[in-house]
XYZ file of C-alpha atoms in Angstrom:
507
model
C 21.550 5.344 9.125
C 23.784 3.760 11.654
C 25.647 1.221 11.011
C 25.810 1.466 7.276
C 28.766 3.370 4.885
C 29.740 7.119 5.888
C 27.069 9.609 4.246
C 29.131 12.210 3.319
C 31.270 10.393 1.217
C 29.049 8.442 -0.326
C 26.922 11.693 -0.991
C 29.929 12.991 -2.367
C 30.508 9.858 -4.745
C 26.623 10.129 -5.931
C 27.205 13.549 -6.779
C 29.701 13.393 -9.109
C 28.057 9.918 -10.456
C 24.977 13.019 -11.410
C 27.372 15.443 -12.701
C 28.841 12.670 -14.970
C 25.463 11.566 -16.215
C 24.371 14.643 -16.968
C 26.824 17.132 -17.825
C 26.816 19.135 -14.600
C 23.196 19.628 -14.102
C 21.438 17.630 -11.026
C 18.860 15.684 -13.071
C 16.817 13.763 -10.057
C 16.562 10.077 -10.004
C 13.194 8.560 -11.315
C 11.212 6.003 -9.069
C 8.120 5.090 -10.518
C 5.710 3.210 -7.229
C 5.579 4.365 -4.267
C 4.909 1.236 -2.229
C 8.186 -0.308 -0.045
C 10.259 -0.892 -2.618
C 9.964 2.508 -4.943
C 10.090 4.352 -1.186
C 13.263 2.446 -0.173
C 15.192 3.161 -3.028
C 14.063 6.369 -2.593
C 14.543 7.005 0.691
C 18.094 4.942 0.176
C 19.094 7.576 -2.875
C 17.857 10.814 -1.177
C 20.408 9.209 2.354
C 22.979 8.967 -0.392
C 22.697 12.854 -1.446
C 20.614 11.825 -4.969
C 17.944 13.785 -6.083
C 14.842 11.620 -6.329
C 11.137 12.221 -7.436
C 8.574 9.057 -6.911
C 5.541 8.874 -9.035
C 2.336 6.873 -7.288
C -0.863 6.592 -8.770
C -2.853 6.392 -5.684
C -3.951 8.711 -3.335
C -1.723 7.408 -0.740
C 2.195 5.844 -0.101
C 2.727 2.291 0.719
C 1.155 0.151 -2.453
C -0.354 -3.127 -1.941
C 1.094 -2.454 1.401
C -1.053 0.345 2.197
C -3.402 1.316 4.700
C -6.939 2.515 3.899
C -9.431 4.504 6.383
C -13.124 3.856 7.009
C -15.010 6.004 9.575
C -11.792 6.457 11.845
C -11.022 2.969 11.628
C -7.459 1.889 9.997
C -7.524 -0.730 7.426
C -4.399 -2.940 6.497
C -4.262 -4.827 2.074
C -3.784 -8.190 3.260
C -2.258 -8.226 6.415
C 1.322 -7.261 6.576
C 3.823 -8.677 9.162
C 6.640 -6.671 9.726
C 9.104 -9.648 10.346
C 12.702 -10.192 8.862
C 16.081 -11.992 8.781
C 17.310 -8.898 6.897
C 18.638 -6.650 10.066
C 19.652 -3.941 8.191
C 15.788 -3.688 7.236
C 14.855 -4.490 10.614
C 17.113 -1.335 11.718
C 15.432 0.576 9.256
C 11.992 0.077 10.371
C 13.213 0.908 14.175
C 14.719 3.755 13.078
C 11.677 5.317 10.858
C 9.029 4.288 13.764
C 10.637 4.140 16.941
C 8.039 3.062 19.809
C 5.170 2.819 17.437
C 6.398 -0.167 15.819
C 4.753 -2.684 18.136
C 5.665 -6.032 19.342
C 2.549 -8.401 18.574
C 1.660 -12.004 19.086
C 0.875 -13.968 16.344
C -2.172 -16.607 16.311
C -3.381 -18.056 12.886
C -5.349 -20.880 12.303
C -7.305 -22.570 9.399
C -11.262 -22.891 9.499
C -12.055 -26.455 8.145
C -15.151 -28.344 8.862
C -16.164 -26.123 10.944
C -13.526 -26.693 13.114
C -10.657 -24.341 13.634
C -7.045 -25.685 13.241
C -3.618 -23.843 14.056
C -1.052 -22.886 11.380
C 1.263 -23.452 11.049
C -0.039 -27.022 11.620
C 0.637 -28.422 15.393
C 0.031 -32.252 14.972
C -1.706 -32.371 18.456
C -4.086 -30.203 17.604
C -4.526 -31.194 14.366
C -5.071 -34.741 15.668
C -7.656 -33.355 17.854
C -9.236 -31.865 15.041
C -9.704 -34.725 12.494
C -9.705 -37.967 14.549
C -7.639 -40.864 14.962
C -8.672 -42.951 12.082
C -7.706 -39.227 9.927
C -5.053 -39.032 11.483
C -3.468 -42.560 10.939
C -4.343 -41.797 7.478
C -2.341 -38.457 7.012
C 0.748 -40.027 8.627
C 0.647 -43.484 6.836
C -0.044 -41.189 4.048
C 3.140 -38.867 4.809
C 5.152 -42.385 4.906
C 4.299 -43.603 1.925
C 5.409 -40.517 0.212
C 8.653 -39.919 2.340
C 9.273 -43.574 0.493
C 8.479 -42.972 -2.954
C 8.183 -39.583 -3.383
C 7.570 -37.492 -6.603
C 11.129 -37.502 -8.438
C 10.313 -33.982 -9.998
C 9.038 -31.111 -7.782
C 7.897 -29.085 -10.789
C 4.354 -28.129 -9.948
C 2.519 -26.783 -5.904
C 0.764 -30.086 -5.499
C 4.190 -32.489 -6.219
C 6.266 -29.607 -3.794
C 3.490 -30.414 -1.046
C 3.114 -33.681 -1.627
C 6.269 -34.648 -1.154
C 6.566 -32.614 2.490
C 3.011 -33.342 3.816
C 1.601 -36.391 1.661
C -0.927 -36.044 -0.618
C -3.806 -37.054 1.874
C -2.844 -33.781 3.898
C -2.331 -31.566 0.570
C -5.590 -32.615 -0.205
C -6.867 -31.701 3.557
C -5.228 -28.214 3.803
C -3.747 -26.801 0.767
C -5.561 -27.884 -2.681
C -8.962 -26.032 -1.570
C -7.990 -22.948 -0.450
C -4.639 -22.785 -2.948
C -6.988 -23.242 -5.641
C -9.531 -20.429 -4.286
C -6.538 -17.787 -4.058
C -4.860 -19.006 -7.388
C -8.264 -19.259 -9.527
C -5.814 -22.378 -11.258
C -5.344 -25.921 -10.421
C -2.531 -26.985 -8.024
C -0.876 -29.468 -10.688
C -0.753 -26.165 -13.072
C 0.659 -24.012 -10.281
C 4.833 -23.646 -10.020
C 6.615 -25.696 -7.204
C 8.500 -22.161 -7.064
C 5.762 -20.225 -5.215
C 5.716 -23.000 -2.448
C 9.192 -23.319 -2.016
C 9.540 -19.168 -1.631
C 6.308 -19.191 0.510
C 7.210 -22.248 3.376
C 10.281 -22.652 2.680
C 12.391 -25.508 4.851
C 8.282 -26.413 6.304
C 7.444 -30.046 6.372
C 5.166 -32.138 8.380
C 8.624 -33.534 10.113
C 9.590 -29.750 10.446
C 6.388 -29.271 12.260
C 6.632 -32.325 15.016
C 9.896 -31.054 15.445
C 8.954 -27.519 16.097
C 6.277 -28.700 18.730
C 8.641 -30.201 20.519
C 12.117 -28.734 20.000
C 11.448 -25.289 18.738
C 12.784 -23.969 15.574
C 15.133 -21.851 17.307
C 14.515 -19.315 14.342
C 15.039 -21.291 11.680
C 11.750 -21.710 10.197
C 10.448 -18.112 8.767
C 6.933 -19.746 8.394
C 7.125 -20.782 12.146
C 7.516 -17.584 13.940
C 5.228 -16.571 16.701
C 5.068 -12.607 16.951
C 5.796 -9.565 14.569
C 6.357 -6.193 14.470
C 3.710 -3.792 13.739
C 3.054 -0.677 13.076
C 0.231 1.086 16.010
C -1.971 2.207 12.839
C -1.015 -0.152 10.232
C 1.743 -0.544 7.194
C 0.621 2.997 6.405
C 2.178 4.617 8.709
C 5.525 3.313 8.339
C 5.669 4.241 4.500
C 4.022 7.719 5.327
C 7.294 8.344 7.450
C 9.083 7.107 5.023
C 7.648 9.242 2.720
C 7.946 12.487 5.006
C 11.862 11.490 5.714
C 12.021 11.709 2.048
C 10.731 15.203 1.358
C 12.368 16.535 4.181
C 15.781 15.770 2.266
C 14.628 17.876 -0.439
C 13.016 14.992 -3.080
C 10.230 14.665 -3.849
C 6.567 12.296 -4.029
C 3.992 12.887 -6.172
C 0.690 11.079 -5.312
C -2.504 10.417 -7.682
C -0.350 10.609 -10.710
C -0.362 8.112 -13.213
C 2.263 7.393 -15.575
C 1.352 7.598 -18.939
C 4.389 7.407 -21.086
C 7.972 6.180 -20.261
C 10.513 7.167 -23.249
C 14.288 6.563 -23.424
C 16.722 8.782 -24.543
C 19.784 7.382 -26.534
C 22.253 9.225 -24.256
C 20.760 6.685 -20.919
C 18.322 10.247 -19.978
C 14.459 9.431 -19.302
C 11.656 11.189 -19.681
C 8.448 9.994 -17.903
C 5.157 11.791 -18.904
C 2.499 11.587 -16.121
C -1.150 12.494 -15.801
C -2.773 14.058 -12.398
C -6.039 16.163 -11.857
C -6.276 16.501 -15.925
C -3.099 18.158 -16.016
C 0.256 16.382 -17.955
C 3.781 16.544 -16.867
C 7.134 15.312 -18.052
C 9.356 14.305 -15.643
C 13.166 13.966 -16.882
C 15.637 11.820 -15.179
C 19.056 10.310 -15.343
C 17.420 7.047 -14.028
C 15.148 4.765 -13.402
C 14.127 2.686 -10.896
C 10.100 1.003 -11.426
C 8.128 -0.975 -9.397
C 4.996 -0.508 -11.479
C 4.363 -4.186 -13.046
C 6.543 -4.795 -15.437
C 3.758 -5.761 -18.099
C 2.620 -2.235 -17.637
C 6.080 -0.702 -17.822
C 6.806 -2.099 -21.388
C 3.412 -1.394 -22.390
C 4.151 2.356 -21.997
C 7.701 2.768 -23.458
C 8.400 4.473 -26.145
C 10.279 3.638 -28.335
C 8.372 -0.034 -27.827
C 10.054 -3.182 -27.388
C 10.008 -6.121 -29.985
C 6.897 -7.748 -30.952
C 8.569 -10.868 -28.981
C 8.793 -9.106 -26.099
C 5.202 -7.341 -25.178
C 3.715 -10.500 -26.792
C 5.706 -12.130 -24.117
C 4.810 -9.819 -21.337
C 1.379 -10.374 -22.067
C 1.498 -13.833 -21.555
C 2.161 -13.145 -17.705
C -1.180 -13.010 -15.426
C -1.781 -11.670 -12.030
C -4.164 -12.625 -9.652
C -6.185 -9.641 -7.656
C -7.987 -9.082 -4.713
C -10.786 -7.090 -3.160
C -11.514 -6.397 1.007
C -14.547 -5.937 1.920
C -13.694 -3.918 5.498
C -16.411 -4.448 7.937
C -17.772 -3.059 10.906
C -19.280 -5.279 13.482
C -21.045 -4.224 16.897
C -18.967 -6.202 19.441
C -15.858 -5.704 21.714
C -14.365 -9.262 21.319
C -14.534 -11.919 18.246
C -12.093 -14.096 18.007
C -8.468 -14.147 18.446
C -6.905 -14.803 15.806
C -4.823 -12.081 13.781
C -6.439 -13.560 10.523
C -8.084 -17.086 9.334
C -7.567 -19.089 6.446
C -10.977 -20.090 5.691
C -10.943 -23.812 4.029
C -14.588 -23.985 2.979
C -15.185 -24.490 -0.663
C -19.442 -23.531 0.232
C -18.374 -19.773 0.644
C -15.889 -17.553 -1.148
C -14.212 -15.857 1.114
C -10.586 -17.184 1.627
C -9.116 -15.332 4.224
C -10.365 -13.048 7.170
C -8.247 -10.276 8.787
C -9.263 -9.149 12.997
C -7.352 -6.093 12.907
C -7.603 -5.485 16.484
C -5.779 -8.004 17.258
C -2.662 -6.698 14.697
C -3.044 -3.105 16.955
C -5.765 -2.317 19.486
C -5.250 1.139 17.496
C -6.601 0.531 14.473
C -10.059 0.804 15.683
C -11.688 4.001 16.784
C -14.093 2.119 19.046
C -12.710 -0.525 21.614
C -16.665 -1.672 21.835
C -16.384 -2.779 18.264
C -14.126 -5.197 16.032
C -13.310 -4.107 12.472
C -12.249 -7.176 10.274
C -11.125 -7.575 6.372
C -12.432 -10.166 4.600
C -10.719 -11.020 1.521
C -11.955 -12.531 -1.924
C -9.376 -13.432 -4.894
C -10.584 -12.875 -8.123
C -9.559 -11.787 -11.326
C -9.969 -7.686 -12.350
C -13.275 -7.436 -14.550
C -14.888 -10.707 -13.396
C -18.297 -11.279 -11.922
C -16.694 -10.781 -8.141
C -14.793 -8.003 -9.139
C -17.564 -5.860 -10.398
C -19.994 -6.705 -7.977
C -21.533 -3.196 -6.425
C -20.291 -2.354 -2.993
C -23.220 -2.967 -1.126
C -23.721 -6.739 -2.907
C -19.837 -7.188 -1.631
C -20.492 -6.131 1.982
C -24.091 -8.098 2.105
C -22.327 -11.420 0.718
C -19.524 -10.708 3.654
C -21.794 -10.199 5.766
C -23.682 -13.707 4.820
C -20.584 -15.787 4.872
C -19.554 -14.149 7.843
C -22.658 -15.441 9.569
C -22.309 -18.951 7.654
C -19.090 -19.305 8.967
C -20.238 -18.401 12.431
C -17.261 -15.847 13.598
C -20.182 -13.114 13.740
C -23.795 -12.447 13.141
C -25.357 -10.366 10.445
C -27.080 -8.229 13.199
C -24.183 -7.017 14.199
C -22.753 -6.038 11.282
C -23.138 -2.092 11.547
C -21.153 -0.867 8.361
C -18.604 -1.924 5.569
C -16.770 -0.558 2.590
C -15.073 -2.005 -0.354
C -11.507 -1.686 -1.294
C -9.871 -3.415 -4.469
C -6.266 -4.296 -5.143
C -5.417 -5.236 -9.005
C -2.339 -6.634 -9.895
C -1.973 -8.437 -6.332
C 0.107 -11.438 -6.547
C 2.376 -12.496 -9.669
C 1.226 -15.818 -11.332
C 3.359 -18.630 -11.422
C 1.402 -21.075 -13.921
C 3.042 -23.601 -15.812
C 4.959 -21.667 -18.648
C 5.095 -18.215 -17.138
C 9.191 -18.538 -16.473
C 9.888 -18.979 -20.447
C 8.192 -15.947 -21.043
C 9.481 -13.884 -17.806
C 12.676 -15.379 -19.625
C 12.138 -13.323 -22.494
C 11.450 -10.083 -20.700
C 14.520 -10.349 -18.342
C 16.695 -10.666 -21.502
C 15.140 -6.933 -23.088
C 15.196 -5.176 -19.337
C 19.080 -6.033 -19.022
C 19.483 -4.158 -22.316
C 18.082 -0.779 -20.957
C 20.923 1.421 -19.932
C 20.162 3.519 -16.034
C 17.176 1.090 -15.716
C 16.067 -0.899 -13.022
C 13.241 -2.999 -11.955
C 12.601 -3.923 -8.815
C 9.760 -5.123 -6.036
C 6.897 -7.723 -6.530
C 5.235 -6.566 -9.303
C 8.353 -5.344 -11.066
C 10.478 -8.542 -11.035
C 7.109 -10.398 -11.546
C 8.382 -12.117 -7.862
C 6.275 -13.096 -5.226
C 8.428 -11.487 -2.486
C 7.745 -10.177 1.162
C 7.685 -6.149 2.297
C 11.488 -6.749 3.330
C 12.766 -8.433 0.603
C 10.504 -5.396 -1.599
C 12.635 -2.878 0.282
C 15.751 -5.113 -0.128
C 15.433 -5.037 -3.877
C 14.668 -1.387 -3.935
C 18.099 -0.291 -1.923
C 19.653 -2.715 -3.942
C 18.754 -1.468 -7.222
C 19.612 1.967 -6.117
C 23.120 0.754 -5.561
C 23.361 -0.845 -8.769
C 22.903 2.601 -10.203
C 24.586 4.598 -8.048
C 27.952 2.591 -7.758
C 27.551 0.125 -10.992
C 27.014 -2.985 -8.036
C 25.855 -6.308 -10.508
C 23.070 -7.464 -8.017
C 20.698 -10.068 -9.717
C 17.122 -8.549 -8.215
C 16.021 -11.251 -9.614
C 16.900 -14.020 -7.631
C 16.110 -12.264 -3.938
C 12.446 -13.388 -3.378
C 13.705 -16.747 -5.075
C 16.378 -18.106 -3.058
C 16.215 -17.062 0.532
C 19.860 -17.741 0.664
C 21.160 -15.381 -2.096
C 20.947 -12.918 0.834
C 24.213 -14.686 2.612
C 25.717 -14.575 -0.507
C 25.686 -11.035 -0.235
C 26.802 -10.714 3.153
C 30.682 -9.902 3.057
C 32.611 -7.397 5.769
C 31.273 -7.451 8.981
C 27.910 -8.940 7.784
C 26.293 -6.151 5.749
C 25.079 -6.763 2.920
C 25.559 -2.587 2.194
C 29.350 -3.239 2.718
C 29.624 -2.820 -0.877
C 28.859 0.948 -0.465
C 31.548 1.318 1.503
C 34.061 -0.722 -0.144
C 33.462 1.166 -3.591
C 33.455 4.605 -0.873
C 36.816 3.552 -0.265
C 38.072 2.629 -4.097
């Protein structure tokens, strides 16, 4: 990887690191997840001359980051925009992809009243939208809480409040937060807000419109990299550059058992086709939830502990991928759909992320996505009741007709997004406290650090955790995805933040 620490001496370094550990034998490096961050620190250790075997349950790399196939067509989990202030991850994904990771425009807007609104919100437009006498409302509405604002930002609704005014929050966020969360904004942690739009404000806004943000506002940006057939195919190349260094990654196989050795050794029992497997390992890096993790070790944490890690919820998703019989629908990459009378809350066009995704340029393929909870009503609706209630909404909403609906399938994502309800940090708390404890242990990624974080920062915190291990770095995974500017803390040298590699290359 250009750019970064030497590789030969660094492979050197992680060599004898494995030959200490392990008395002379090459025992591989465990990554359990093979979504970005599980295949960055893999594809970071295997660079760095590590052995490495990744364990994914699923039939295919790339997590809730992957992409699915239906009748030819390419089908992206959510959406993912390939954007970052992290260049060394930017270089990363040029380097894997090359000319297929595209250059795309972004347009997004909000359905509300059956009326279609940018966002990020443009104040002309959304003027246009509601009306004067609205209008005068939201801004006399943004004064009066610019003057007395809430003194403690604890919960979504104060955070937004105090940015937008309430008569706005109540306008554009409370619905359609509420519909993804399944929990009432005034129960909901200030945290996810402030990770999510950070530095965004209705002054932020006017300012953008007029100024520009010159960069500065990550919520603000108006194209994206992409890969030509989806997230998919950047974490199948990863997963390729990774085998052809010698590790290796096993897909459909489902970890079963995690048990650690008092020496620091692992042994990870798996289960694939009916067949079990141990897997034994100096190390461990997971990105498997960490609820699930402690569930599975062996021997089992303290009562405290698991009954802590039970107290923290997730909230999951289904798409319901659909067909529809016509070239051009509307064009918009996806739309946030603010109508409490249907359930859908967002709606992916995925020709318009790559004209490749679809196998038909006569056609349109879209994602509609419903939040739920796994096991509920939604969640264990048949396929066909899924795609017919898409369908319906579809039509409600009028972006498309039921007639021309010619197909769909049904694709569900547990364990989507980490929830930040009102006392899930004292019990996080209480699992970050046991995790430190484990010796050649890391957690990393969304789901593992129980972090709402983006696919870059999930890489970040993968090569970062395989540093930790490799050269004993101390950095706090835990506070990536929290404070955006943790990453210039780590910045040192000429701007890297993998200097450290080569500092402890050179010690």
């Amino acid at each position: 990887m250009s750019g970064f620490a030497d590789d030969s001496g660094l492979a050197r370094l992680s060599q004898e690191m494995r030959n200490t550990n392990t008395g002379g034998q090459n025992t591989p490096v465990i990554v359990i997840g093979g979504g970005p961050t599980g295949l960055a620190a893999a594809h970071e250790l295997t660079r760095l001359g590590t052995e490495t075997v990744v364990l994914e349950k699923h039939h295919t790399v790339g997590g809730l980051a992957r992409t699915e196939q239906f009748r030819g067509n390419y089908f992206d989990m959510g959406g993912h925009r390939f954007f970052t202030q992290i260049p060394e991850i930017g270089q990363i994904w040029h380097e894997i992809l090359g000319d297929d990771l595209l250059l795309r425009p972004r347009l997004s807007r909000i359905y509300y009243r059956k009326r279609f609104f940018h966002y990020p919100l443009k104040p002309l437009d959304t003027l246009r939208g509601l009306g004067l006498f609205e209008s005068i409302q939201i801004v006399a509405s943004y004064l009066r809480w610019q003057l007395f604002p809430y003194h403690d930002e604890i919960s979504f609704e104060q955070w937004i409040t105090n940015r937008f005014g309430k008569r706005l929050f109540n306008t554009f966020f409370k619905s359609y937060t509420e519909k993804v969360w399944g929990i009432p904004c005034h129960k909901l942690k200030a945290e996810w807000a402030a990770q999510r739009i950070k530095d965004l404000s209705l002054k932020s806004a006017i300012l953008d419109m007029f100024l520009g943000s010159a960069g500065k506002i990550r919520t603000l940006i108006n194209e994206f990299h992409y890969p030509r057939r989806g997230p998919g195919m950047m974490w199948q190349a990863v997963r390729d550059a990774i085998e052809r260094q010698g590790s290796k990654v096993y897909l459909n196989t489902d970890v079963t058992r995690i048990h650690r050795h008092g020496n620091g050794k692992w042994s990870v029992l798996t289960s694939s086709g009916g067949r079990n497997t141990q897997h034994d390992g100096s190390a461990i890096i997971s990105s498997m939830p960490i609820t699930e993790f402690l569930k599975k070790l062996d021997p089992a944490p303290p009562d405290e502990v698991l009954n802590a890690a039970s107290r923290l919820r997730y909230r999951d998703f289904l798409t319901v991928c659909l067909i529809v019989n016509k070239a051009d629908l509307f064009p918009d990459n996806w739309v946030y759909i603010h109508d409490i009378d249907v359930s859908v809350a967002r709606i992916q066009n995925f020709k318009n992320w790559s004209p490749d995704m679809i196998s038909d340029p006569s056609k349109s393929t879209l994602g509609l996505e419903y939040f739920c909870n796994e096991g509920d009503d939604l969640w264990n609706l048949p396929d066909k009741e899924l795609v017919n209630l898409a369908s319906r909404e579809l039509d409600q909403i009028g972006l498309s007709r039921c007639a021309d609906i010619e197909d769909g399938c049904v694709f569900r994502i547990p364990k989507a997004y980490p929830v930040y309800d009102s006392d899930y940090r004292e019990h996080l708390d209480v699992v970050r406290e046991f995790v430190a404890g484990l010796d050649n242990f890391q957690t990393a990624g969304r789901n593992g650090l129980h972090r709402y974080n983006n696919q870059d920062q999930a890489m970040l915190s993968g090569i970062l955790a395989s540093h930790n291990l490799l050269f004993g770095a101390r950095h706090n995974l835990w506070e990536i995805s929290e404070y955006q500017d943790y990453l210039e803390h780590m910045r040192v040298g000429k701007g890297s933040i993998f200097a450290d590699t080569a500092n402890l290359q050179r010690s």
